[in-house]
């Protein structure tokens, strides 16, 4: 496995006891593009993503949107502000139809009172997540635009038909490049036979070639 396969396979396993505790709570359904929480709100919950995709993003005073992170099934999110008690520094929305479980302070206290060792397990889990995110920032910050776009496509490859539901604008916001750069790069990838572009969807035809490009 090369360094980019390791990078893309970055999921951190949650302690099984916490996993089962979170899964036992009822999930709320969110439609694609529905807001889960907004930047500046005081946090009442953090969240377990039972099904779907969620994106965290920030808005500038001018209304520009920048995607910070993308969460997939089995991830938790919104925990930083929940635990530090300060207003949320980002917003979150469902990127696809999703099922999300809200975890309150009362919930987490109850879990820890019933099973005190879960507190240590959870701290270790959060510490590993912080380390992983730090490594991701270090890796992505030095990538040229074309490789950031390739990495995004592979990281978002969640559909059974090897496709990514996205637009050129959403890719640009996520990786910090302009729409023209995204369009030019996707056209190049398509000419190479790596992807097939459709309306609001990109099909990854040759994942191995994209991974090889990332590892060059």
Coordinates of C-alpha atoms in Angstrom, one line a residue:
X1 CA 0.0 0.0 0.0
X2 CA 1.5 3.4 -1.0
X3 CA 1.4 6.6 1.0
X4 CA -1.7 7.9 -0.6
X5 CA -3.7 4.6 -0.1
X6 CA -2.7 4.9 3.6
X7 CA -3.8 8.6 3.6
X8 CA -7.2 7.9 2.0
X9 CA -7.8 4.9 4.2
X10 CA -7.8 7.2 7.2
X11 CA -10.8 6.2 9.2
X12 CA -10.3 5.9 12.9
X13 CA -12.2 3.1 14.6
X14 CA -14.4 4.3 17.5
X15 CA -14.2 2.2 20.7
X16 CA -16.9 -0.5 20.3
X17 CA -18.6 0.3 23.5
X18 CA -19.1 3.9 22.4
X19 CA -20.2 2.7 19.0
X20 CA -23.0 0.6 20.4
X21 CA -24.0 3.3 22.8
X22 CA -24.3 5.9 20.1
X23 CA -26.1 3.5 17.7
X24 CA -28.7 2.8 20.3
X25 CA -30.1 6.3 20.1
X26 CA -32.7 7.2 17.5
X27 CA -31.4 9.0 14.4
X28 CA -32.8 12.1 12.8
X29 CA -33.1 12.2 9.0
X30 CA -31.6 15.1 7.1
X31 CA -32.2 15.9 3.4
X32 CA -29.2 16.8 1.1
X33 CA -28.1 20.4 1.8
X34 CA -30.1 20.7 5.1
X35 CA -28.2 22.6 7.7
X36 CA -27.3 20.6 10.9
X37 CA -25.7 23.5 12.8
X38 CA -24.5 27.0 12.0
X39 CA -21.3 28.9 12.6
X40 CA -21.5 31.1 15.7
X41 CA -24.2 28.9 17.5
X42 CA -23.6 27.7 21.0
X43 CA -23.3 23.9 20.8
X44 CA -25.9 21.6 22.5
X45 CA -24.8 18.4 20.9
X46 CA -22.1 16.6 19.0
X47 CA -23.1 14.1 16.3
X48 CA -22.7 10.5 15.1
X49 CA -23.2 10.0 11.4
X50 CA -25.1 6.8 11.1
X51 CA -25.7 7.1 7.3
X52 CA -24.8 9.6 4.5
X53 CA -22.2 12.3 4.1
X54 CA -21.8 15.6 6.0
X55 CA -19.6 18.6 5.2
X56 CA -18.3 21.1 7.6
X57 CA -17.7 24.6 6.2
X58 CA -17.1 28.2 7.0
X59 CA -18.5 31.4 5.5
X60 CA -16.5 34.6 5.1
X61 CA -18.1 38.0 5.8
X62 CA -18.5 38.4 2.0
X63 CA -20.5 35.1 1.8
X64 CA -17.8 32.9 0.4
X65 CA -18.0 29.3 1.5
X66 CA -15.0 27.1 2.3
X67 CA -15.3 23.4 2.9
X68 CA -13.2 22.3 5.9
X69 CA -14.0 18.6 6.2
X70 CA -16.2 15.8 4.9
X71 CA -17.6 13.2 7.2
X72 CA -18.8 9.7 6.2
X73 CA -20.8 6.9 7.8
X74 CA -19.4 6.1 11.3
X75 CA -17.8 9.4 11.9
X76 CA -18.5 11.8 14.7
X77 CA -18.4 15.6 14.2
X78 CA -19.1 18.8 16.0
X79 CA -17.3 17.6 19.1
X80 CA -14.7 20.3 19.4
X81 CA -17.1 23.2 20.2
X82 CA -19.3 20.8 22.2
X83 CA -16.4 20.1 24.6
X84 CA -14.7 23.5 24.8
X85 CA -18.0 25.3 25.3
X86 CA -17.3 28.1 22.8
X87 CA -19.5 29.1 19.8
X88 CA -19.1 26.9 16.7
X89 CA -16.4 28.0 14.4
X90 CA -18.0 26.3 11.4
X91 CA -21.3 25.2 10.0
X92 CA -22.3 21.7 9.0
X93 CA -24.8 20.5 6.4
X94 CA -25.9 17.1 4.9
X95 CA -24.1 16.6 1.6
X96 CA -26.5 13.7 0.9
X97 CA -29.6 12.4 2.5
X98 CA -28.3 11.4 5.9
X99 CA -29.3 9.8 9.3
X100 CA -27.6 11.6 12.2
X101 CA -27.6 10.8 16.0
X102 CA -27.4 13.8 18.4
X103 CA -25.3 13.2 21.5
X104 CA -26.0 15.6 24.4
X105 CA -24.0 16.4 27.5
X106 CA -26.5 14.3 29.6
X107 CA -25.9 11.4 27.2
X108 CA -22.2 11.4 27.5
X109 CA -22.2 11.9 31.3
X110 CA -24.6 8.9 31.6
X111 CA -22.3 6.7 29.4
X112 CA -19.2 7.7 31.5
X113 CA -21.0 7.1 34.8
X114 CA -22.1 3.6 33.7
X115 CA -18.8 2.7 32.2
X116 CA -16.0 5.0 33.6
X117 CA -13.3 3.5 31.3
X118 CA -15.2 4.8 28.3
X119 CA -14.1 8.4 29.2
X120 CA -10.4 7.4 28.7
X121 CA -11.3 5.5 25.5
X122 CA -13.1 8.5 24.2
X123 CA -10.2 10.8 25.0
X124 CA -7.8 8.5 23.2
X125 CA -10.2 8.4 20.2
X126 CA -10.4 12.2 20.0
X127 CA -6.6 12.5 20.4
X128 CA -6.1 10.1 17.4
X129 CA -8.6 12.1 15.4
X130 CA -6.7 15.4 16.1
X131 CA -3.4 13.8 15.1
X132 CA -5.0 12.4 11.9
X133 CA -6.5 15.8 10.9
X134 CA -3.1 17.5 11.6
X135 CA -1.4 15.0 9.3
X136 CA -4.0 15.6 6.6
X137 CA -3.4 19.3 6.7
X138 CA 0.3 18.8 6.5
X139 CA -0.1 16.5 3.5
X140 CA -2.7 18.5 1.6
X141 CA -1.1 21.9 2.2
X142 CA 1.9 21.1 0.0
X143 CA 0.0 19.4 -2.9
X144 CA -0.4 21.2 -6.3
X145 CA -4.0 21.9 -7.3
X146 CA -4.3 18.9 -9.6
X147 CA -3.3 16.5 -6.9
X148 CA -5.7 18.2 -4.4
X149 CA -8.5 17.7 -6.8
X150 CA -7.5 14.0 -7.4
X151 CA -7.3 13.4 -3.7
X152 CA -10.7 14.9 -3.1
X153 CA -12.3 12.7 -5.8
X154 CA -10.9 9.6 -4.2
X155 CA -11.7 10.6 -0.7
X156 CA -15.4 11.3 -1.7
X157 CA -15.7 8.0 -3.7
X158 CA -18.7 6.6 -1.8
X159 CA -21.3 5.6 -4.3
X160 CA -21.7 2.0 -5.5
X161 CA -21.0 3.0 -9.1
X162 CA -17.6 4.6 -8.2
X163 CA -19.1 8.1 -8.7
X164 CA -18.9 11.3 -6.8
X165 CA -22.0 13.6 -6.6
X166 CA -20.5 17.1 -6.9
X167 CA -20.1 20.2 -9.0
X168 CA -17.0 22.0 -10.2
X169 CA -17.9 24.8 -7.7
X170 CA -18.1 22.5 -4.7
X171 CA -14.8 20.8 -5.6
X172 CA -13.2 24.2 -5.9
X173 CA -14.5 25.3 -2.5
X174 CA -13.3 22.1 -0.9
X175 CA -9.7 22.2 -2.2
X176 CA -9.2 25.9 -2.4
X177 CA -8.9 26.5 -6.1
X178 CA -11.0 28.3 -8.7
X179 CA -13.7 26.8 -10.9
X180 CA -11.6 27.3 -14.0
X181 CA -8.8 25.2 -12.5
X182 CA -11.2 22.5 -11.5
X183 CA -12.7 22.3 -15.0
X184 CA -9.3 22.2 -16.7
X185 CA -8.1 19.5 -14.4
X186 CA -11.2 17.4 -14.8
X187 CA -11.0 17.7 -18.5
X188 CA -7.4 16.5 -18.4
X189 CA -8.3 13.5 -16.2
X190 CA -11.2 12.7 -18.6
X191 CA -8.8 12.8 -21.6
X192 CA -6.5 10.4 -19.7
X193 CA -9.4 8.0 -19.3
X194 CA -9.3 8.3 -15.5
X195 CA -12.8 9.7 -15.0
X196 CA -16.1 10.2 -16.8
X197 CA -17.9 13.5 -16.2
X198 CA -21.7 13.7 -16.1
X199 CA -24.2 16.3 -14.9
X200 CA -23.4 17.0 -11.2
X201 CA -21.5 13.6 -11.1
X202 CA -18.0 12.4 -11.8
X203 CA -17.4 8.6 -12.3
X204 CA -14.0 7.4 -11.4
X205 CA -13.1 4.9 -14.2
X206 CA -9.5 4.1 -13.3
X207 CA -8.9 4.5 -9.5
X208 CA -5.5 2.9 -9.8
X209 CA -4.3 5.5 -12.3
X210 CA -5.5 8.4 -10.0
X211 CA -3.7 6.8 -7.0
X212 CA -0.5 6.4 -9.1
X213 CA -0.7 10.1 -10.1
X214 CA -1.1 11.1 -6.4
X215 CA 2.0 9.0 -5.5
X216 CA 4.3 10.5 -8.2

